[in-house]
Each structure stands twice: as C-alpha cells, then as structure tokens.
Coordinates of C-alpha atoms in Angstrom, one line a residue:
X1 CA 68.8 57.1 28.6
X2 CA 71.0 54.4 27.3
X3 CA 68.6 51.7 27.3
X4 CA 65.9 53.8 25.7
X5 CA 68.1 54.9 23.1
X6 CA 68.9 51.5 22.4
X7 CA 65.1 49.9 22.5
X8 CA 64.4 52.6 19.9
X9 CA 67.2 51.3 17.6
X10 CA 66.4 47.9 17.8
X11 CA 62.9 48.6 16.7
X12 CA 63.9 50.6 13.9
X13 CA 65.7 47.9 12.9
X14 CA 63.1 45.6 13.0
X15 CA 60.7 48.2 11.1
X16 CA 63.5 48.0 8.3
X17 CA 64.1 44.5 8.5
X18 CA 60.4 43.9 8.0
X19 CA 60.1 46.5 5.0
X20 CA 62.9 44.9 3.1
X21 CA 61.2 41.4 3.4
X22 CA 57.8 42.7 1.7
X23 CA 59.9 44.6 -0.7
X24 CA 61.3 41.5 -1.9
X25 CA 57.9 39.9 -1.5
X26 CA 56.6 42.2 -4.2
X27 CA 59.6 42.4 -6.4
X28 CA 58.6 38.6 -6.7
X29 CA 55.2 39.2 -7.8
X30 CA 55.9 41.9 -9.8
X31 CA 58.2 39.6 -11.8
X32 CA 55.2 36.8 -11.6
X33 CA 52.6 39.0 -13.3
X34 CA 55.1 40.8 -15.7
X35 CA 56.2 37.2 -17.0
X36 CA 52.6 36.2 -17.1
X37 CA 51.0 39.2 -19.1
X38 CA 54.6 39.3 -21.7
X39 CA 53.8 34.9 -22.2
X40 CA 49.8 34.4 -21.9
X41 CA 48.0 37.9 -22.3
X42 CA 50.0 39.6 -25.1
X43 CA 51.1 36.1 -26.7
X44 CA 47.6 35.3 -26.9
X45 CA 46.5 38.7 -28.1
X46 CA 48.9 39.0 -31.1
X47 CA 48.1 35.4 -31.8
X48 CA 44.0 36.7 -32.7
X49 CA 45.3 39.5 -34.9
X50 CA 42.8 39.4 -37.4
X51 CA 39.3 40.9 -38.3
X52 CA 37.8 37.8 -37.9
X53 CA 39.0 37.7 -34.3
X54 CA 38.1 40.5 -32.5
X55 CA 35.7 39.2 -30.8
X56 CA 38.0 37.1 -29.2
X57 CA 40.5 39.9 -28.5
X58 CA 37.7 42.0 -26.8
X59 CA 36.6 38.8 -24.3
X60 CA 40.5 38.6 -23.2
X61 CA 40.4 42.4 -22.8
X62 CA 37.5 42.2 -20.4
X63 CA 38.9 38.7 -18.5
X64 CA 42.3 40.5 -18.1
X65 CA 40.1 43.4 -16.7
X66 CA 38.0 41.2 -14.3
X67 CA 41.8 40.1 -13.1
X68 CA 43.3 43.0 -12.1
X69 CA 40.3 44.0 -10.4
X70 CA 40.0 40.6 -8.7
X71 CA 44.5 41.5 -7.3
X72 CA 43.3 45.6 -6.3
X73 CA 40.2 43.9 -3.8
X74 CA 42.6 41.2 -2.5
X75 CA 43.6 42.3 0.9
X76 CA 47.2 41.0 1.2
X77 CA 48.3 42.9 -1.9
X78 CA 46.6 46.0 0.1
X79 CA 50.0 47.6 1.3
X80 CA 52.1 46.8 -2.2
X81 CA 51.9 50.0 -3.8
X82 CA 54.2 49.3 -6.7
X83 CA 52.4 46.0 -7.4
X84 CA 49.1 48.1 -7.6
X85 CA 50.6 50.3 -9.9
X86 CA 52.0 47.8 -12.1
X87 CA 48.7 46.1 -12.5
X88 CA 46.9 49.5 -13.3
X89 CA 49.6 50.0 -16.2
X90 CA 49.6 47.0 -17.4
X91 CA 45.5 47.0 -17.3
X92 CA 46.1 50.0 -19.3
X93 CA 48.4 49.0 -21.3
X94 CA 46.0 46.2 -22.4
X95 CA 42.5 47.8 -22.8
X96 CA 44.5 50.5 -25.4
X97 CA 46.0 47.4 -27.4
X98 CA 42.4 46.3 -27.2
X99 CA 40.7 49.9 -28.4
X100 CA 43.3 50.2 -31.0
X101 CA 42.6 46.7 -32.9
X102 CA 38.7 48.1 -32.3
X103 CA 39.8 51.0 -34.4
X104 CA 42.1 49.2 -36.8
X105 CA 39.7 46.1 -37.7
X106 CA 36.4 48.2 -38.1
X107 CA 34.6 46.8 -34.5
X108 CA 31.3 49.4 -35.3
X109 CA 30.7 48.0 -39.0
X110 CA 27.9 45.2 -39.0
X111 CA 28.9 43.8 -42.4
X112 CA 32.3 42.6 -41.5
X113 CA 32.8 38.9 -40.8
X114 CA 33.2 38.2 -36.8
X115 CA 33.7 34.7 -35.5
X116 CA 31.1 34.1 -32.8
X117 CA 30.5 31.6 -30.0
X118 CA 34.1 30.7 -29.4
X119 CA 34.9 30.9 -25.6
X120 CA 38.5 32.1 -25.2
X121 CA 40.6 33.1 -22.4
X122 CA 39.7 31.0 -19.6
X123 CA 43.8 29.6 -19.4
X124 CA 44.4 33.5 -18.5
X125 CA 42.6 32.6 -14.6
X126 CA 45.5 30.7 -13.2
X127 CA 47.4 33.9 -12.7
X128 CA 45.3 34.2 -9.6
X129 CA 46.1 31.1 -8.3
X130 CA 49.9 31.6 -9.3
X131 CA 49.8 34.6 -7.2
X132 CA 48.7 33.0 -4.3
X133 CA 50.6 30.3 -4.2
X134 CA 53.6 32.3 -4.9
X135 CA 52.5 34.8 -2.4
X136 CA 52.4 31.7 0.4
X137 CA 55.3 30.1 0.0
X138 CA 57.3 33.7 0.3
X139 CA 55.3 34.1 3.6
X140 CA 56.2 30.3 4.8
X141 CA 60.0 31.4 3.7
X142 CA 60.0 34.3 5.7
X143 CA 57.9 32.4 8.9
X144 CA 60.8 29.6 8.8
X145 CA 63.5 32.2 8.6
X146 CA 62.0 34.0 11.8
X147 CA 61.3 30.7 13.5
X148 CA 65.0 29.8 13.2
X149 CA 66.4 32.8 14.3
X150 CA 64.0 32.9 17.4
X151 CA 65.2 29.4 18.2
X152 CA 68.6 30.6 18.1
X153 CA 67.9 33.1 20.5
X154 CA 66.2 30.9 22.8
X155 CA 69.4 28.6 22.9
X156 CA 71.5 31.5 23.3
X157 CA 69.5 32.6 26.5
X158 CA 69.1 29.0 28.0
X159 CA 73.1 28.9 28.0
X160 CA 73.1 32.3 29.4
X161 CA 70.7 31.0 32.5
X162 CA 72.9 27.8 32.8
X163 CA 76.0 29.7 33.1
X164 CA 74.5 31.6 35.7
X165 CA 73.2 28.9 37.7
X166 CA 76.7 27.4 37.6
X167 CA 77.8 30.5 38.7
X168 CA 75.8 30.5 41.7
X169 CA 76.2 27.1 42.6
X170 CA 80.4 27.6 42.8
X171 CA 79.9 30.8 45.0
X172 CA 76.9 28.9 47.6
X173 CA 78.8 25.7 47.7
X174 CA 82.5 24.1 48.4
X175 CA 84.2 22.8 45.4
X176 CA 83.7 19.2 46.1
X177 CA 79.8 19.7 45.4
X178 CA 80.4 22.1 42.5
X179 CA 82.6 19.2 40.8
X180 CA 79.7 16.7 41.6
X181 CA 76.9 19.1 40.1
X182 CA 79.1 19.5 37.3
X183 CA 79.0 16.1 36.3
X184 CA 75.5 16.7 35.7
X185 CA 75.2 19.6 34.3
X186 CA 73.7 20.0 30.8
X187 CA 76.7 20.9 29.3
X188 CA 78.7 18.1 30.2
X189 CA 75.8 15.9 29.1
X190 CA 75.6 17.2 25.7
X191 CA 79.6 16.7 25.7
X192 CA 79.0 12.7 26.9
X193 CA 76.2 12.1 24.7
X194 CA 78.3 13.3 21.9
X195 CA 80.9 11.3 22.8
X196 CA 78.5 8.3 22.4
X197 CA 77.4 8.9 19.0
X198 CA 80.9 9.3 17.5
X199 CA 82.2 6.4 19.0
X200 CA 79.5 4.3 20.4
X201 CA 76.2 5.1 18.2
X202 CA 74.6 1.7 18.7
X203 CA 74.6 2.3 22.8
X204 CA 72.4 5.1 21.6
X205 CA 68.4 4.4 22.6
X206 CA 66.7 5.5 19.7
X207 CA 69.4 3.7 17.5
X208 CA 68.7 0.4 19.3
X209 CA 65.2 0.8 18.5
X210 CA 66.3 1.2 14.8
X211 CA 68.3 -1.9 15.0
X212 CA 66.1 -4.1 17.0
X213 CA 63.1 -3.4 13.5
X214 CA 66.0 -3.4 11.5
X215 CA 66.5 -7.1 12.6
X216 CA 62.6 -8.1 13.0
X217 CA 62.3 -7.7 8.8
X218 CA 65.4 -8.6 7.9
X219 CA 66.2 -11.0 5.1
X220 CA 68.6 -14.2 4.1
X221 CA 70.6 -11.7 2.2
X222 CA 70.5 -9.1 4.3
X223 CA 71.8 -11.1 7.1
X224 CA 74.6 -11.7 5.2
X225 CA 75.8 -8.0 5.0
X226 CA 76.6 -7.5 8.9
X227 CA 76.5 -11.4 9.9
X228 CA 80.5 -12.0 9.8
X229 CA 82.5 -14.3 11.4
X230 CA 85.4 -12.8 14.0
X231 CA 89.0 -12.4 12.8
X232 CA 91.7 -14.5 14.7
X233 CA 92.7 -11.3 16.4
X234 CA 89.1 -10.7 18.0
X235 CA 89.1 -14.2 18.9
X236 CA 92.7 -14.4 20.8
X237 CA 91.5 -10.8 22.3
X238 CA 88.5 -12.3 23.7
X239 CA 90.0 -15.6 25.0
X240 CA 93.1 -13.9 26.4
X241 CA 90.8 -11.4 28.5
X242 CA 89.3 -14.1 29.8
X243 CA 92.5 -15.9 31.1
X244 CA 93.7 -12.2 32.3
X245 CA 90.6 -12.0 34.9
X246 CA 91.0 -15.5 35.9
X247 CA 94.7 -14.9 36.8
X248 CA 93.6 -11.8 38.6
X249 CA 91.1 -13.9 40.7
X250 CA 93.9 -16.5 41.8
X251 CA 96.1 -13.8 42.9
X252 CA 93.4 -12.4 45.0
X253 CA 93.0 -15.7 46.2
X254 CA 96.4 -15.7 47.2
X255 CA 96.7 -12.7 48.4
X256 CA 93.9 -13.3 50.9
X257 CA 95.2 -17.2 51.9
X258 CA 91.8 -18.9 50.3
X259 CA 93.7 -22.3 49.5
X260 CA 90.3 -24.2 49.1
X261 CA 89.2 -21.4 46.7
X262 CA 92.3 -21.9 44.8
X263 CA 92.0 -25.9 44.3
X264 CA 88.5 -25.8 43.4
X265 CA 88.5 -22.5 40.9
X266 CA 91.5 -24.3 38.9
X267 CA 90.3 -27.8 38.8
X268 CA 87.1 -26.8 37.4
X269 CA 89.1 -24.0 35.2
X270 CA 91.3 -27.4 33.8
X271 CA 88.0 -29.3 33.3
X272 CA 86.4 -26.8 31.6
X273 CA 89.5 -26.1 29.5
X274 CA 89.1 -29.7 27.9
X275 CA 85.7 -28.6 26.7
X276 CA 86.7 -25.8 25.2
X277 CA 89.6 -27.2 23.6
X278 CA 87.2 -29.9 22.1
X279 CA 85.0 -26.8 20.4
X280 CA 87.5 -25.0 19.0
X281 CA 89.1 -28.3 17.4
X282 CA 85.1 -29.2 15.9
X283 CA 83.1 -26.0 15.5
X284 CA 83.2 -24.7 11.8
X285 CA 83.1 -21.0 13.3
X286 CA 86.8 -21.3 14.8
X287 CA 88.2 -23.0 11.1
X288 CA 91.4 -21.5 10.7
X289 CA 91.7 -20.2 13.7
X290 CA 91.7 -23.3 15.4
X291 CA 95.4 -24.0 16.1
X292 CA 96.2 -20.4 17.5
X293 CA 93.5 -20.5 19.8
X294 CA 94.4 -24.4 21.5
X295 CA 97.9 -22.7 21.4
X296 CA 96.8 -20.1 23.7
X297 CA 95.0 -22.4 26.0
X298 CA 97.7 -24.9 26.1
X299 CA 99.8 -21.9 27.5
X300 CA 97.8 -21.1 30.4
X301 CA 97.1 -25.4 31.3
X302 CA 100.6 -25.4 31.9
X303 CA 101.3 -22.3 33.9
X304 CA 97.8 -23.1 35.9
X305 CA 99.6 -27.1 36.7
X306 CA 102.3 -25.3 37.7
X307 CA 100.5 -22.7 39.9
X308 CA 98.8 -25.9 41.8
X309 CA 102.0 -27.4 42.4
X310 CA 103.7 -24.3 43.8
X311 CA 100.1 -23.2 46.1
X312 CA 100.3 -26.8 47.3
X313 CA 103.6 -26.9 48.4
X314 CA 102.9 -23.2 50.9
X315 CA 100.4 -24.3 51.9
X316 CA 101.4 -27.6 53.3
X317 CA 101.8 -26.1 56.4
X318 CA 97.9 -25.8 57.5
X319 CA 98.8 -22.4 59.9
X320 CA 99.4 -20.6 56.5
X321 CA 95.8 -20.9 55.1
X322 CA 93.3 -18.3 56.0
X323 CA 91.1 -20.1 59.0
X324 CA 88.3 -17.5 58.1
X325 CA 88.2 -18.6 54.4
X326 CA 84.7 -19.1 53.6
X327 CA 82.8 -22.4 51.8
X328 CA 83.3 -22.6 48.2
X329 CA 80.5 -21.4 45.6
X330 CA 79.8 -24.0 42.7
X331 CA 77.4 -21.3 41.7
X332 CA 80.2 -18.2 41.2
X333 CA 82.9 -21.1 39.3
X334 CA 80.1 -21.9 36.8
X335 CA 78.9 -18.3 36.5
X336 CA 83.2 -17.4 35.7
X337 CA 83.4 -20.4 33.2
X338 CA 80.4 -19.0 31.1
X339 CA 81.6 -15.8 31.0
X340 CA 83.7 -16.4 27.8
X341 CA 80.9 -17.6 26.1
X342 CA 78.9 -14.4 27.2
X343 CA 81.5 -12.1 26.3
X344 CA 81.8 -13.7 23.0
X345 CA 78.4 -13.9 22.1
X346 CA 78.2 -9.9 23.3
X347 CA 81.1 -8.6 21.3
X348 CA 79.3 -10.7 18.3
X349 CA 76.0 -9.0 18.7
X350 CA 77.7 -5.5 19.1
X351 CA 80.0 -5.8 15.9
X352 CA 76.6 -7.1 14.3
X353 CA 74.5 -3.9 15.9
X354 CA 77.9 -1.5 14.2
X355 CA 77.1 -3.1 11.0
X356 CA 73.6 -2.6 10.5
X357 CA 73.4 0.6 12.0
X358 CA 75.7 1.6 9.2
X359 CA 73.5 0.2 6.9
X360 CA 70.9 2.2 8.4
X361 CA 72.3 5.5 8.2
X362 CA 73.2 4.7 4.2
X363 CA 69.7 3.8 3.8
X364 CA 68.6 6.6 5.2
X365 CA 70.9 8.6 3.5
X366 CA 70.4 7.6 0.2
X367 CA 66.6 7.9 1.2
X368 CA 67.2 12.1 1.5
X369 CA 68.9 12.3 -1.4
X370 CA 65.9 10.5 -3.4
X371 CA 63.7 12.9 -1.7
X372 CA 65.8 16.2 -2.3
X373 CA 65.8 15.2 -6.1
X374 CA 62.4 14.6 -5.7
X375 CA 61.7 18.1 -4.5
X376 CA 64.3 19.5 -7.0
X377 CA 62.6 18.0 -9.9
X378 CA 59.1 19.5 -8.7
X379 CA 60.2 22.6 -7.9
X380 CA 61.7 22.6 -11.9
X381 CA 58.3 21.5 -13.0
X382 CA 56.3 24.3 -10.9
X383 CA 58.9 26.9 -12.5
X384 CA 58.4 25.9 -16.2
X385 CA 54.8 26.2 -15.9
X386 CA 54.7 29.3 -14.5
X387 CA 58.2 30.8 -16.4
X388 CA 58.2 28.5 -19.8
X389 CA 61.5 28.5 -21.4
X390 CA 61.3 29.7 -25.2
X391 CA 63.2 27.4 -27.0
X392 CA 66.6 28.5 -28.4
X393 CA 67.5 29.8 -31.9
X394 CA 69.6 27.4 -34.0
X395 CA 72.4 29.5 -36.0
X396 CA 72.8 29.2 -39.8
X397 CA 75.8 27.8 -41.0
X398 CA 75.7 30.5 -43.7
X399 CA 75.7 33.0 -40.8
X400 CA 78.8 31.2 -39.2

C-alpha cells in the first residue's frame, strides 16, 4: 500500500514538474511574439499611415495573417493554449487596425492616389524562424537539465551498489582480505588519484601527454619560462641524498662483514669524488654555488679516509671478515656513482614538467575565458536583434 502510494506521488510530481517546464516554455514565446508584433508589425504599420499607403498596410495585414496561420498548423505549439490564444488576439487585433485605416483612408474610392508595386513586409518572416530557434534552445535547456540530474542519479546508485558490495565482502571474508580489497576499491582510488592531482599533477597520464606536445612546439622563449637553473638548496638536497644512501650501503657492508665490498665501493667513491669536484669548480650551471657544494664533498672525503682507516684496522684479523662475502660488482659501483647524475637530471625534468604544466593550465584558462566572452557577446548580439533596445530620452536642462 505504501509503495503504491508512493509511485503515485512521484508521478504526480513528475506530471507537475513537466507542466511547469512548458509553462515557462510558452511564457517565453509569448514574450517573443508580443515584443515582435509591439517593434515590427505595429511599428511598421503606423510608420504607412497615410492614404497613399494603404496598400502597403493591407499587404502587412495579410503577411501577418499568413503568420499566425503558419504558428496555429505548427505542431509543437499544438498543446500551448495561451500561446494560441495570444496569436488569435493579436491577429485580431491587427486585421481591425487594418479594416479601420480601410475605412478612414477611403480603400473603395478609385480616384484616390495609391502607391502600387512596392513589395513590403517580407522583414515581418523572421518571426518564424525566431520562434524556432527560441523554441529549440528552451528544449536543449530543459534536455541538459534532465541529462544532469539523471547523471546524478546514476552516481548516487553506483555508490549505493559499491557500498553494498563492500558490505558483502566484510561479512564473506576475514578482515585481512577486506583491508586488501579495500585498497582497491573505487573509492579509495578516487581518493589516491585525487591526491595526485593536488600534489603531483604532472605524474598524471593525460598531463604528461600535454607536456610531452607542449615540449615538441615549444620555442626559444618559451623555454625560457620553465627552463631554470636549481637553487643552492636543491643542489645540497640532491648531493647530500646521495652521500646519505652511500653511508647506508657501508653500514650494511659492515653489518654483514663484506670488507672487499667496503675497499672497493670507497676507493671508487674517492675517485669519483675528484671528478665531481672538478665539475662543480668548471660547469657554469653550479656558478655560485660552487663553493658550498666542494664544501659538502670535502666533508664526507674526510669522514670516508677515516672510515677506511678504522675498517682496516678490524679487519686486520682475517677471521673477522665474512668468508661467504661474495666477488665484487664493477657493474653495481658504476651503476651507484651515476645515480647522482640521474637523480639530478630527474628532479630537473620534473621541476621543468611543474612549470609548464602551469603554463598549461593558464593557457587553457585564459582560453575559456576568451571563449565564454565569446559566447557572452553572441548571445548579446542574438538578443538585440530579436529585443532591440530603444534608445534613451535625453532630459532638458530647462526641465532640470
């Protein structure tokens, strides 16, 4: 009984919804024609006001006639009674201006003067079209109104049904497997992927395919906007991470008694160290930064002589290194010493990849706003022609 009762209000609510959308449909036309037969029908009747005119004034009388004809047989007007209506009166309205300037200007007597030939009236047609248009775009209104809110309802179902099925999974399985589903449950994906575009945007796929164009046609001075060098601070960051995971892989060396690994990882560390001291002293990216950075390094040189000194002397006594140490990798020393230069040339491309995408999104916003003034300014246009403005009355000074 409930459930019926409520189907039957819902669908009365519907029936209304629906009747005060077409009721506001033809309150608009209603306003179109109005404005149309005050500013092109009546305007151009009073305008011909004169014996020698009536001619003229009868042609507009039967073109206005052919009109509202032409709005009764269209069928999407069918069901908009008070439009009708309006368009009878004012098609009454009309032919008895029309009979009375008969009357008033003598229309039955052959001797008066009647100018002939002179086609008038034809600027009176685009009402029609006005209608139409008019007519559509309400529709399209009302269409993208009803597409959103059945959208809405779709998403408001789907997270019903995924709240169920999360539901379900906690009851059929133990709480371990529920915390493992949920890490892949839609929800928690929306909340990651969020997560990304606030503070990571750039990791985002269809924002590296932005920036990978952006960079195919960029130009000389373009490259200049997001092409930066890095601040002293970035540079120490970056060098000092470095050193941090090479200490960590000593002490694991340690740890585990790998002596040989030890010797060899620092001596080609020291080697290396001479290198990149050389660069930083020569390379114009590192000018002003130069003398903090060889600071830095100088730091760790000594503490890494001093490391080999103290790992030499425990492990004099062979019985203290690991007998199932294994052979040294060149490969994995080499593969550690160009790590900096890979972690530097990253962070560079990622601050780079921040930087345009920034420069994307203001592009593209200034882009909408171009467009939405574009629109606004059309819109104006389409509303003049159909409602022109009558220019206003300049006061008197007298009057003042």
């Amino acid at each position: 009984m409930f459930r019926k009762t409520k189907s039957n209000l819902s669908r009365i609510v519907r029936q209304k919804e629906l009747e005060l959308k077409s009721a506001k449909i033809e309150r608009e036309l209603i306003k179109l024609f109005n404005n149309y037969v005050k500013t092109s029908v009546l305007a151009e009747i009073h305008a011909l006001d004169d014996s020698t005119q009536l001619l003229n004034v009868i042609n507009i009388g039967k073109r206005f006639q052919k009109i509202c004809d032409s709005i009764g047989n269209t069928p999407d007007y069918k069901k908009m009674f008070n439009f009708l209506s309006d368009v009878r009166m004012r098609d009454r309205e009309i032919s008895r201006l029309v009979t009375s300037m008969k009357i008033k200007y003598g229309f039955n007597n052959p001797e008066k003067f009647r100018v002939e030939h002179e086609i008038l009236g034809e600027n009176l047609d685009f009402i029609l079209q006005s209608l139409k248009s008019q007519y559509k775009s309400l529709q399209q209104e009302e269409n993208e109104i009803k597409l959103a809110k059945q959208q809405k309802k779709e998403e408001k179902e789907k997270i019903k049904l995924d709240k169920k099925q999360d539901k379900q999974i906690f009851l059929n399985l133990d709480v371990h497997s529920y915390i493992e589903r949920l890490k892949i449950s839609t929800p928690v994906q929306k909340v990651e992927k969020w997560a990304q575009s606030k503070f990571h945007p750039d990791k985002l796929e269809e924002n590296k395919l932005k920036i990978k164009n952006y960079r195919k046609n960029v130009t000389e001075n373009k490259e200049k906007k997001f092409q930066k060098d890095l601040t002293l601070n970035e540079e120490r960051t970056l060098l000092k991470n470095w050193i941090k995971e090479f200490r960590e892989i000593l002490f694991k060396f340690e740890s585990n008694a790998y002596f040989n690994h030890i010797i060899d990882y620092s001596n080609a560390f020291l080697k290396f160290n001479e290198v990149l001291d050389v660069k930083f002293k020569n390379n114009p990216q590192f000018e002003g930064k130069t003398s903090q950075l060889r600071s830095d390094l100088r730091e760790f040189y000594k503490f890494l002589e001093d490391w080999i000194i103290r790992v030499n002397i425990k492990y004099e006594n062979p019985r203290k290194k690991n007998p199932k140490e294994d052979t040294v990798n060149k490969k994995n020393i080499d593969e550690f010493l160009k790590k900096y230069e890979l972690n530097r040339s990253k962070f560079i491309i990622n601050q780079e990849d921040s930087r345009i995408l920034k420069i994307i999104f203001k592009e593209e916003k200034a882009n909408q706003k171009k467009l939405k003034a574009k629109e606004r300014t059309e819109k104006k246009k389409q509303k003049d022609v159909i409602n022109p403005r009558k220019p206003k009355k300049k006061k008197n000074s007298k009057e003042i």
